[in-house]
CSV table of C-alpha atoms and ligand atoms in Angstrom, one decimal:
chain,number,residue,atom,x,y,z
Q,1,MET,CA,11.0,201.7,-68.8
Q,2,PRO,CA,14.4,201.4,-70.5
Q,3,SER,CA,14.2,200.4,-74.1
Q,4,ASN,CA,16.0,197.1,-73.4
Q,5,MET,CA,13.0,196.1,-71.3
Q,6,THR,CA,10.6,196.0,-74.2
Q,7,ILE,CA,9.3,192.6,-74.8
Q,8,ASP,CA,9.8,192.3,-78.6
Q,9,ARG,CA,8.5,188.9,-79.4
Q,10,PRO,CA,6.0,186.5,-77.8
Q,11,THR,CA,7.0,183.8,-75.5
Q,12,PHE,CA,4.4,181.4,-74.1
Q,13,VAL,CA,6.1,180.5,-70.9
Q,14,SER,CA,3.5,180.4,-68.1
Q,15,HIS,CA,5.5,179.2,-65.1
Q,16,LEU,CA,8.2,176.9,-63.8
Q,17,GLU,CA,7.4,173.6,-62.1
Q,18,CYS,CA,9.2,171.3,-59.7
Q,19,SER,CA,9.9,168.1,-61.6
Q,20,LEU,CA,9.3,166.0,-58.4
Q,21,THR,CA,6.4,167.7,-56.5
Q,22,GLY,CA,4.7,169.7,-59.3
Q,23,GLU,CA,5.0,172.9,-57.1
Q,24,ARG,CA,4.7,176.1,-59.3
Q,25,TYR,CA,7.2,178.9,-59.4
Q,26,PRO,CA,7.0,182.2,-61.3
Q,27,ALA,CA,8.9,182.5,-64.6
Q,28,ASP,CA,11.0,185.7,-65.2
Q,29,VAL,CA,12.9,185.4,-62.0
Q,30,LEU,CA,16.3,183.8,-61.5
Q,31,SER,CA,15.9,180.2,-60.3
Q,32,GLY,CA,18.1,177.3,-59.5
Q,33,LEU,CA,16.7,174.0,-58.1
Q,34,SER,CA,13.2,173.8,-56.6
Q,35,ARG,CA,12.6,173.9,-52.8
Q,36,ALA,CA,12.6,170.1,-52.9
Q,37,GLY,CA,16.2,170.3,-54.4
Q,38,ARG,CA,15.0,169.0,-57.8
Q,39,PRO,CA,15.2,170.4,-61.3
Q,40,LEU,CA,12.6,173.0,-62.4
Q,41,LEU,CA,10.8,172.5,-65.7
Q,42,VAL,CA,9.6,175.3,-67.9
Q,43,ARG,CA,5.9,175.2,-68.7
Q,44,TYR,CA,4.2,176.9,-71.6
Q,45,ASP,CA,0.6,178.0,-72.4
Q,46,LEU,CA,0.4,175.5,-75.2
Q,47,ALA,CA,-3.2,176.4,-76.1
Q,48,ALA,CA,-2.2,180.0,-76.8
Q,49,LEU,CA,1.0,178.8,-78.6
Q,50,GLY,CA,-1.0,176.4,-80.8
Q,51,ALA,CA,-3.4,179.3,-81.7
Q,52,ALA,CA,-0.5,181.6,-82.6
Q,53,VAL,CA,1.7,179.3,-84.7
Q,54,THR,CA,1.3,176.2,-86.8
Q,55,ARG,CA,3.9,173.6,-87.6
Q,56,GLU,CA,3.7,174.6,-91.3
Q,57,ALA,CA,4.7,178.2,-90.3
Q,58,ILE,CA,7.7,176.8,-88.4
Q,59,MET,CA,8.7,174.6,-91.4
Q,60,ALA,CA,8.7,177.7,-93.6
Q,61,ARG,CA,11.4,179.3,-91.5
Q,62,PRO,CA,15.2,178.9,-91.9
Q,63,THR,CA,16.1,175.5,-90.4
Q,64,ASP,CA,18.1,176.7,-87.4
Q,65,LEU,CA,17.4,176.2,-83.7
Q,66,TRP,CA,15.6,179.6,-83.4
Q,67,ARG,CA,12.9,178.5,-85.8
Q,68,TRP,CA,11.4,177.0,-82.6
Q,69,ARG,CA,11.3,180.3,-80.8
Q,70,GLU,CA,7.7,180.1,-79.6
Q,71,LEU,CA,8.6,176.8,-77.8
Q,72,LEU,CA,11.6,178.4,-76.2
Q,73,PRO,CA,11.9,180.6,-73.2
Q,74,VAL,CA,13.9,183.7,-74.4
Q,75,ARG,CA,11.7,186.8,-74.4
Q,76,ARG,CA,13.9,189.5,-75.8
Q,77,THR,CA,15.7,188.9,-79.2
Q,78,GLU,CA,18.7,191.0,-78.2
Q,79,ASN,CA,19.5,188.5,-75.4
Q,80,ILE,CA,20.1,185.7,-78.0
Q,81,VAL,CA,23.8,185.2,-78.3
Q,82,SER,CA,24.1,183.1,-81.4
Q,83,LEU,CA,27.2,181.3,-82.9
Q,84,GLY,CA,25.1,179.7,-85.7
Q,85,GLU,CA,23.0,176.9,-84.2
Q,86,ILE,CA,22.2,174.8,-87.3
Q,87,GLU,CA,19.8,171.9,-87.6
Q,88,THR,CA,22.1,168.8,-87.5
Q,89,PRO,CA,22.0,166.2,-90.3
Q,90,LEU,CA,20.8,162.6,-90.0
Q,91,LEU,CA,23.4,160.3,-91.7
Q,92,ALA,CA,23.1,156.6,-92.5
Q,93,ILE,CA,26.0,154.4,-91.5
Q,94,PRO,CA,24.9,151.2,-93.3
Q,95,LYS,CA,28.2,149.3,-93.2
Q,96,SER,CA,29.0,149.7,-89.5
Q,97,ALA,CA,25.4,149.6,-88.2
Q,98,GLY,CA,24.5,146.6,-90.5
Q,99,SER,CA,21.2,148.2,-91.3
Q,100,PRO,CA,20.2,151.1,-93.7
Q,101,ASN,CA,17.5,152.2,-91.2
Q,102,VAL,CA,20.0,153.5,-88.6
Q,103,LEU,CA,20.7,157.2,-88.7
Q,104,VAL,CA,23.3,159.1,-86.8
Q,105,LYS,CA,22.2,162.6,-85.7
Q,106,ASP,CA,25.5,164.3,-86.0
Q,107,GLU,CA,25.7,167.0,-83.3
Q,108,GLY,CA,29.4,167.5,-83.9
Q,109,ARG,CA,28.4,170.2,-86.4
Q,110,LEU,CA,27.2,172.6,-83.7
Q,111,PRO,CA,29.2,175.6,-82.4
Q,112,THR,CA,32.1,174.5,-80.1
Q,113,GLY,CA,31.8,171.0,-81.7
Q,114,SER,CA,29.2,169.5,-79.4
Q,115,PHE,CA,25.5,169.5,-78.6
Q,116,LYS,CA,26.3,171.2,-75.3
Q,117,ALA,CA,25.8,174.3,-77.5
Q,118,ARG,CA,22.1,173.7,-77.6
Q,119,GLY,CA,21.7,173.8,-73.9
Q,120,LEU,CA,24.1,176.6,-73.2
Q,121,VAL,CA,23.0,179.0,-75.9
Q,122,MET,CA,19.6,178.9,-74.1
Q,123,ALA,CA,20.8,179.0,-70.6
Q,124,VAL,CA,23.2,181.9,-71.3
Q,125,ALA,CA,20.5,183.9,-73.1
Q,126,MET,CA,18.3,183.4,-70.1
Q,127,ALA,CA,21.1,184.3,-67.6
Q,128,LYS,CA,21.6,187.5,-69.6
Q,129,GLU,CA,17.9,188.2,-69.7
Q,130,LEU,CA,17.7,187.7,-65.9
Q,131,GLY,CA,20.8,189.9,-65.1
Q,132,VAL,CA,23.4,187.3,-64.2
Q,133,THR,CA,27.0,188.7,-64.4
Q,134,ARG,CA,29.1,185.7,-63.2
Q,135,ILE,CA,28.6,182.0,-63.8
Q,136,ALA,CA,30.4,178.9,-62.5
Q,137,MET,CA,30.1,175.3,-63.8
Q,138,PRO,CA,31.6,171.8,-63.3
Q,139,THR,CA,32.3,170.1,-66.6
Q,140,ASN,CA,33.8,167.1,-68.3
Q,141,GLY,CA,34.8,169.4,-71.1
Q,142,ASN,CA,32.2,170.1,-73.7
Q,143,ALA,CA,29.7,172.0,-71.5
Q,144,GLY,CA,32.5,174.3,-70.2
Q,145,ALA,CA,33.6,175.0,-73.8
Q,146,ALA,CA,30.0,176.0,-74.9
Q,147,LEU,CA,29.5,178.0,-71.7
Q,148,ALA,CA,32.8,179.9,-72.2
Q,149,ALA,CA,32.0,180.7,-75.8
Q,150,TYR,CA,28.5,182.0,-75.3
Q,151,ALA,CA,29.1,183.8,-72.1
Q,152,THR,CA,32.2,185.5,-73.4
Q,153,ARG,CA,30.2,186.7,-76.4
Q,154,CYS,CA,27.8,188.5,-74.2
Q,155,GLY,CA,30.2,189.7,-71.5
Q,156,ILE,CA,29.3,187.3,-68.7
Q,157,GLU,CA,32.3,186.2,-66.5
Q,158,THR,CA,32.8,182.4,-66.2
Q,159,ILE,CA,34.7,180.2,-63.8
Q,160,VAL,CA,34.9,176.5,-64.9
Q,161,PHE,CA,36.1,173.5,-62.9
Q,162,CYS,CA,36.9,170.2,-64.6
Q,163,PRO,CA,38.4,166.8,-63.5
Q,164,ASP,CA,42.2,167.0,-63.9
Q,165,ASP,CA,42.1,164.2,-66.5
Q,166,THR,CA,39.7,166.1,-68.8
Q,167,PRO,CA,40.9,165.9,-72.4
Q,168,GLU,CA,43.6,168.5,-72.9
Q,169,ILE,CA,41.8,170.0,-75.9
Q,170,ASN,CA,38.7,170.8,-73.8
Q,171,VAL,CA,40.6,172.5,-71.0
Q,172,ARG,CA,42.5,174.7,-73.6
Q,173,GLU,CA,39.4,175.6,-75.6
Q,174,ILE,CA,37.6,176.7,-72.4
Q,175,ALA,CA,40.6,178.9,-71.5
Q,176,LEU,CA,41.0,180.3,-74.9
Q,177,GLN,CA,37.3,181.2,-75.2
Q,178,GLY,CA,37.7,183.5,-72.1
Q,179,ALA,CA,36.8,181.4,-69.0
Q,180,ARG,CA,39.0,180.9,-66.0
Q,181,VAL,CA,39.3,177.2,-65.9
Q,182,TYR,CA,40.7,175.0,-63.0
Q,183,ARG,CA,41.7,171.3,-63.0
Q,184,VAL,CA,40.4,169.6,-59.9
Q,185,ASN,CA,41.8,166.3,-58.5
Q,186,GLY,CA,38.4,164.6,-58.5
Q,187,LEU,CA,35.4,163.8,-60.7
Q,188,ILE,CA,32.6,166.1,-62.0
Q,189,ASP,CA,30.5,165.8,-58.9
Q,190,ASP,CA,33.5,166.8,-56.8
Q,191,CYS,CA,33.9,169.9,-59.1
Q,192,GLY,CA,30.1,170.5,-58.6
Q,193,ALA,CA,30.6,170.6,-54.8
Q,194,ILE,CA,33.1,173.5,-55.3
Q,195,VAL,CA,30.6,175.3,-57.5
Q,196,GLY,CA,27.8,174.8,-55.0
Q,197,LYS,CA,29.9,176.1,-52.2
Q,198,GLY,CA,30.8,179.3,-54.1
Q,199,ALA,CA,27.2,179.8,-55.1
Q,200,ALA,CA,26.0,179.4,-51.5
Q,201,GLU,CA,28.4,182.2,-50.6
Q,202,GLY,CA,26.9,184.4,-53.4
Q,203,ARG,CA,30.0,184.4,-55.5
Q,204,TRP,CA,28.4,183.2,-58.7
Q,205,PHE,CA,25.4,181.6,-60.3
Q,206,ASP,CA,25.5,177.8,-60.4
Q,207,PHE,CA,25.2,176.4,-63.9
Q,208,SER,CA,25.6,172.7,-63.1
Q,209,THR,CA,23.5,170.3,-65.2
Q,210,LEU,CA,19.8,170.7,-64.4
Q,211,LYS,CA,20.5,173.1,-61.6
Q,212,GLU,CA,19.0,175.9,-63.7
Q,213,PRO,CA,15.9,175.4,-65.8
Q,214,TYR,CA,16.9,176.4,-69.3
Q,215,ARG,CA,19.5,174.0,-70.5
Q,216,ILE,CA,16.7,171.4,-70.8
Q,217,GLU,CA,14.8,173.8,-73.1
Q,218,GLY,CA,17.8,174.1,-75.4
Q,219,LYS,CA,18.4,170.4,-75.5
Q,220,LYS,CA,14.7,169.9,-76.1
Q,221,THR,CA,15.3,171.2,-79.7
Q,222,MET,CA,16.8,167.8,-80.5
Q,223,GLY,CA,13.4,166.3,-80.1
Q,224,LEU,CA,11.7,169.1,-82.0
Q,225,GLU,CA,14.1,168.7,-84.8
Q,226,LEU,CA,13.7,164.9,-85.0
Q,227,ALA,CA,9.9,165.3,-85.2
Q,228,ALA,CA,10.3,167.8,-88.1
Q,229,GLN,CA,13.0,165.7,-89.9
Q,230,PHE,CA,10.9,162.5,-89.7
Q,231,GLY,CA,7.8,164.3,-91.1
Q,232,TRP,CA,6.0,164.5,-87.7
Q,233,LYS,CA,6.3,160.7,-87.1
Q,234,LEU,CA,9.0,159.8,-84.6
Q,235,PRO,CA,11.6,157.0,-85.1
Q,236,ASP,CA,11.1,153.6,-83.4
Q,237,ALA,CA,14.1,153.9,-81.1
Q,238,ILE,CA,16.6,156.5,-79.9
Q,239,PHE,CA,20.0,155.6,-78.4
Q,240,TYR,CA,21.2,158.4,-76.3
Q,241,PRO,CA,24.6,158.5,-74.5
Q,242,THR,CA,23.6,159.5,-71.0
Q,243,GLY,CA,25.5,161.4,-68.5
Q,244,GLY,CA,23.4,164.1,-66.7
Q,245,GLY,CA,20.6,163.1,-69.1
Q,246,THR,CA,19.6,166.6,-70.1
Q,247,GLY,CA,19.1,165.6,-73.7
Q,248,LEU,CA,17.0,162.5,-73.0
Q,249,ILE,CA,14.8,164.4,-70.5
Q,250,GLY,CA,14.6,167.3,-73.0
Q,251,MET,CA,13.5,165.2,-75.9
Q,252,TRP,CA,10.9,163.4,-73.8
Q,253,LYS,CA,9.6,166.9,-72.8
Q,254,ALA,CA,9.6,168.0,-76.5
Q,255,PHE,CA,7.5,165.0,-77.6
Q,256,ASP,CA,5.0,165.7,-74.8
Q,257,GLU,CA,4.6,169.3,-75.8
Q,258,LEU,CA,4.3,168.4,-79.5
Q,259,GLU,CA,1.6,165.9,-78.7
Q,260,LYS,CA,-0.3,168.4,-76.6
Q,261,LEU,CA,-0.1,170.8,-79.6
Q,262,GLY,CA,-1.5,168.1,-81.8
Q,263,TRP,CA,1.6,168.2,-84.0
Q,264,ILE,CA,2.5,164.5,-83.4
Q,265,GLY,CA,0.5,161.5,-82.3
Q,266,SER,CA,0.8,159.5,-79.1
Q,267,GLU,CA,3.4,157.0,-80.4
Q,268,ARG,CA,6.9,157.4,-78.9
Q,269,PRO,CA,10.3,156.0,-79.7
Q,270,ARG,CA,11.8,153.6,-77.2
Q,271,MET,CA,14.4,155.6,-75.4
Q,272,TYR,CA,17.7,153.8,-74.7
Q,273,ALA,CA,19.9,155.4,-72.2
Q,274,VAL,CA,23.4,154.3,-73.1
Q,275,GLN,CA,26.2,154.4,-70.4
Q,276,ALA,CA,29.7,153.1,-70.3
Q,277,SER,CA,30.0,150.0,-68.1
Q,278,GLY,CA,32.7,151.7,-66.1
Q,279,CYS,CA,30.2,154.4,-65.0
Q,280,ALA,CA,26.6,153.0,-65.2
Q,281,PRO,CA,24.6,154.3,-62.3
Q,282,ILE,CA,21.4,154.6,-64.4
Q,283,VAL,CA,21.8,151.1,-65.8
Q,284,ARG,CA,22.2,149.7,-62.3
Q,285,ALA,CA,19.1,151.6,-61.0
Q,286,PHE,CA,17.1,150.6,-64.1
Q,287,GLU,CA,17.9,146.9,-63.7
Q,288,ALA,CA,17.2,147.1,-59.9
Q,289,GLY,CA,13.8,148.7,-60.5
Q,290,GLU,CA,14.8,151.8,-58.5
Q,291,GLU,CA,13.4,155.3,-58.9
Q,292,HIS,CA,16.7,157.0,-58.1
Q,293,ALA,CA,20.3,156.0,-58.9
Q,294,GLU,CA,23.1,155.8,-56.3
Q,295,ARG,CA,26.5,157.3,-56.9
Q,296,TRP,CA,28.8,155.1,-59.0
Q,297,GLU,CA,32.2,154.8,-57.2
Q,298,ASP,CA,35.5,154.7,-59.1
Q,299,ALA,CA,33.9,155.8,-62.4
Q,300,ALA,CA,36.2,155.2,-65.4
Q,301,THR,CA,35.6,155.3,-69.1
Q,302,VAL,CA,37.2,156.6,-72.4
Q,303,ALA,CA,33.8,158.3,-73.0
Q,304,ALA,CA,34.5,161.4,-70.7
Q,305,GLY,CA,31.2,163.1,-71.6
Q,306,ILE,CA,29.2,160.3,-69.9
Q,307,ARG,CA,31.4,159.9,-66.9
Q,308,VAL,CA,28.8,161.2,-64.5
Q,309,PRO,CA,28.7,159.2,-61.3
Q,310,LYS,CA,25.6,160.9,-59.9
Q,311,ALA,CA,22.8,162.8,-61.8
Q,312,VAL,CA,20.3,165.1,-60.1
Q,313,GLY,CA,17.8,164.3,-62.8
Q,314,ASP,CA,18.2,160.5,-62.4
Q,315,PHE,CA,14.5,159.9,-61.7
Q,316,LEU,CA,13.5,161.9,-64.8
Q,317,ILE,CA,15.8,159.8,-67.0
Q,318,LEU,CA,14.6,156.5,-65.5
Q,319,ARG,CA,10.9,157.6,-65.8
Q,320,ALA,CA,11.3,158.6,-69.5
Q,321,VAL,CA,13.2,155.3,-70.3
Q,322,ARG,CA,10.5,153.2,-68.6
Q,323,GLU,CA,7.5,155.1,-69.9
Q,324,SER,CA,8.9,154.7,-73.4
Q,325,GLY,CA,9.4,151.0,-73.2
Q,326,GLY,CA,13.2,151.4,-73.6
Q,327,LYS,CA,16.1,150.3,-71.4
Q,328,ALA,CA,19.3,151.6,-69.9
Q,329,LEU,CA,22.2,149.8,-71.5
Q,330,GLY,CA,25.9,149.5,-70.5
Q,331,VAL,CA,28.7,149.0,-73.0
Q,332,GLY,CA,32.4,148.4,-72.3
Q,333,ASP,CA,35.2,150.7,-73.5
Q,334,PRO,CA,36.6,148.1,-76.0
Q,335,ALA,CA,33.2,147.9,-77.7
Q,336,ILE,CA,33.0,151.7,-77.7
Q,337,LEU,CA,36.4,152.1,-79.4
Q,338,GLN,CA,35.7,149.3,-81.8
Q,339,ALA,CA,32.5,151.1,-82.9
Q,340,VAL,CA,34.3,154.4,-83.4
Q,341,ASP,CA,36.9,152.6,-85.5
Q,342,ASP,CA,34.4,150.7,-87.6
Q,343,CYS,CA,32.2,153.7,-88.3
Q,344,ALA,CA,35.2,155.8,-89.4
Q,345,ARG,CA,36.8,153.1,-91.5
Q,346,LYS,CA,33.7,151.7,-93.1
Q,347,ASP,CA,31.3,154.6,-93.3
Q,348,GLY,CA,33.7,157.6,-93.2
Q,349,LEU,CA,32.0,159.2,-90.2
Q,350,LEU,CA,34.2,160.0,-87.2
Q,351,LEU,CA,32.2,159.6,-84.1
Q,352,CYS,CA,33.1,160.8,-80.6
Q,353,PRO,CA,33.5,158.0,-78.0
Q,354,GLU,CA,30.1,158.8,-76.6
Q,355,GLY,CA,28.6,158.5,-80.1
Q,356,GLY,CA,30.6,155.2,-80.5
Q,357,ALA,CA,28.8,154.0,-77.3
Q,358,THR,CA,25.4,154.4,-78.9
Q,359,LEU,CA,26.6,152.4,-82.0
Q,360,ALA,CA,28.0,149.7,-79.7
Q,361,ALA,CA,24.8,149.6,-77.7
Q,362,TYR,CA,22.7,149.3,-80.9
Q,363,ARG,CA,24.8,146.4,-82.2
Q,364,GLU,CA,24.3,144.6,-78.9
Q,365,ALA,CA,20.6,145.4,-78.9
Q,366,LEU,CA,20.4,144.0,-82.4
Q,367,ARG,CA,22.2,140.8,-81.3
Q,368,THR,CA,19.8,140.3,-78.4
Q,369,ARG,CA,16.7,141.1,-80.6
Q,370,GLU,CA,15.9,144.1,-78.4
Q,371,VAL,CA,15.7,146.0,-81.8
Q,372,ASP,CA,14.9,144.7,-85.3
Q,373,GLU,CA,16.9,145.5,-88.4
Q,374,ASP,CA,13.9,147.1,-90.1
Q,375,GLU,CA,13.2,149.5,-87.3
Q,376,ARG,CA,14.0,153.2,-87.8
Q,377,VAL,CA,16.7,154.0,-85.2
Q,378,VAL,CA,18.5,157.3,-84.3
Q,379,LEU,CA,21.9,157.2,-82.7
Q,380,PHE,CA,23.2,160.4,-81.1
Q,381,ASN,CA,26.8,161.5,-82.0
Q,382,CYS,CA,27.1,164.3,-79.5
Q,383,ALA,CA,30.4,165.8,-80.4
Q,384,THR,CA,32.8,165.9,-83.3
Q,385,GLY,CA,35.3,163.0,-83.2
Q,386,LEU,CA,38.0,165.5,-84.0
Q,387,LYS,CA,38.2,166.5,-80.3
Q,388,TYR,CA,39.3,163.1,-79.2
Q,389,PRO,CA,42.5,161.1,-79.3
Q,390,MET,CA,43.0,159.0,-82.5
Q,391,PRO,CA,45.2,156.1,-83.3
Q,392,ARG,CA,48.7,157.1,-84.5
Q,393,ALA,CA,49.4,157.2,-88.2
Q,394,ASP,CA,53.2,157.2,-88.6
Q,395,ALA,CA,53.9,155.9,-92.1
Q,396,ALA,CA,56.4,158.1,-93.9
Q,397,ILE,CA,58.2,158.3,-97.2
Q,398,ASP,CA,61.8,159.4,-97.8
Q,399,ARG,CA,61.4,161.4,-101.1
Q,400,PHE,CA,65.2,161.1,-101.8
Q,401,ALA,CA,65.1,157.2,-101.6
Q,402,PRO,CA,63.6,154.9,-104.3
Q,403,ILE,CA,59.9,154.6,-103.7
Q,404,ASP,CA,58.2,151.1,-104.0
Q,405,PHE,CA,54.9,152.2,-105.6
Q,406,ASP,CA,53.5,148.7,-105.6
Q,407,ALA,CA,53.7,148.7,-101.8
Q,408,LEU,CA,51.8,152.0,-101.2
O,1,PLP,C1,27.6,166.0,-72.1
O,1,PLP,C2,27.8,164.9,-73.1
O,1,PLP,C3,27.1,163.8,-73.1
O,1,PLP,C4,26.0,163.5,-72.1
O,1,PLP,O1,24.9,164.4,-72.3
O,1,PLP,P1,23.8,164.5,-71.2
O,1,PLP,O2,22.6,165.1,-71.9
O,1,PLP,O3,24.3,165.4,-70.1
O,1,PLP,O4,23.5,163.2,-70.6
O,1,PLP,C5,27.3,162.8,-74.1
O,1,PLP,N1,28.3,163.0,-75.0
O,1,PLP,C6,29.1,164.1,-75.0
O,1,PLP,C7,30.1,164.2,-76.1
O,1,PLP,C8,28.9,165.1,-74.1
O,1,PLP,O5,29.6,166.2,-74.1
């Protein structure tokens, strides 16, 4: 056995499971979707896990993502390609939210400036562990950037396809971090069709959202972190900007695992899936009482990260939202931009448009009495606001001319 095959730390993964049919699949082999064409979920031997580690032992470790290693799938430490996945802070924005009980989980501090790092650090480590050498992915920007960074770091080749109106900074960071990136005249699911075709021909491994099992495990750490940050009592409501829904599904899975471990109780936050009203397939399906969401035609919004017309995990998002007693909420672009503006000007925190969408949805929910001012609420800011266009600021001074100091 070559030395790199030694299993050097415990993992409690027992098997993979089809999220629709419950059919079991072996762990430790490369897997995409289930035979039913649905996402695979990673299952753990939680009894053994609970006997091996306590929540106090986890709390005594450094506060990064890897403190949760027993609840994560990577077996061999050498396969972890880290860029410094810190625990992200919870920040109050009392002036723009109108309540001191609203906290923003600021995911913009993660490597590559977005929470896509959580999913991709895990998926890339597992791809490395399972011998993948070439990966392709459709992206609206941030996922491609995180993939490029982590894959380049461990020598995996990447080919990335993005809609041709993807923010310029995303396309360039993907290219600079070592991927081959192509702009496609279509939306993210059109890019996904190209990736799927190449994968069917055996050209690469398909890293589309939820089409491999491990991104959810990385995103799950948002739920684990929240439990720890709130002292093992979850907040009353979570507002999550929902595209493919990986994070919402991942947090819901985290809460379930934590309850089975006896580390939290049975209370759950109400999960609010926030979408832009210009691309709101989950909102439409939620309101119609459907279990699956139809493709949203002519999707358009400033919040590029949630411009996802069709999600493979639609039924998992809808299930989690309904079980939690939450809702799927749509907000318009003007309300999104207003929220970004208010939070920056009044509370000094620069949100990304998707983060702005959660603040806009919270304000609307407050207005309609869907939430109360005294409830503890978490809004997700999923990327640094610095990656997005900002209003111009053109005021200038001629240092050779007289300066009117009273007017400054
Ligand atoms: C990807 C992304 C989202 C949506 O996340 P999902 O978990 O795929 O629904 C939201 N905001 C930003 C900034 C993103 O990059």
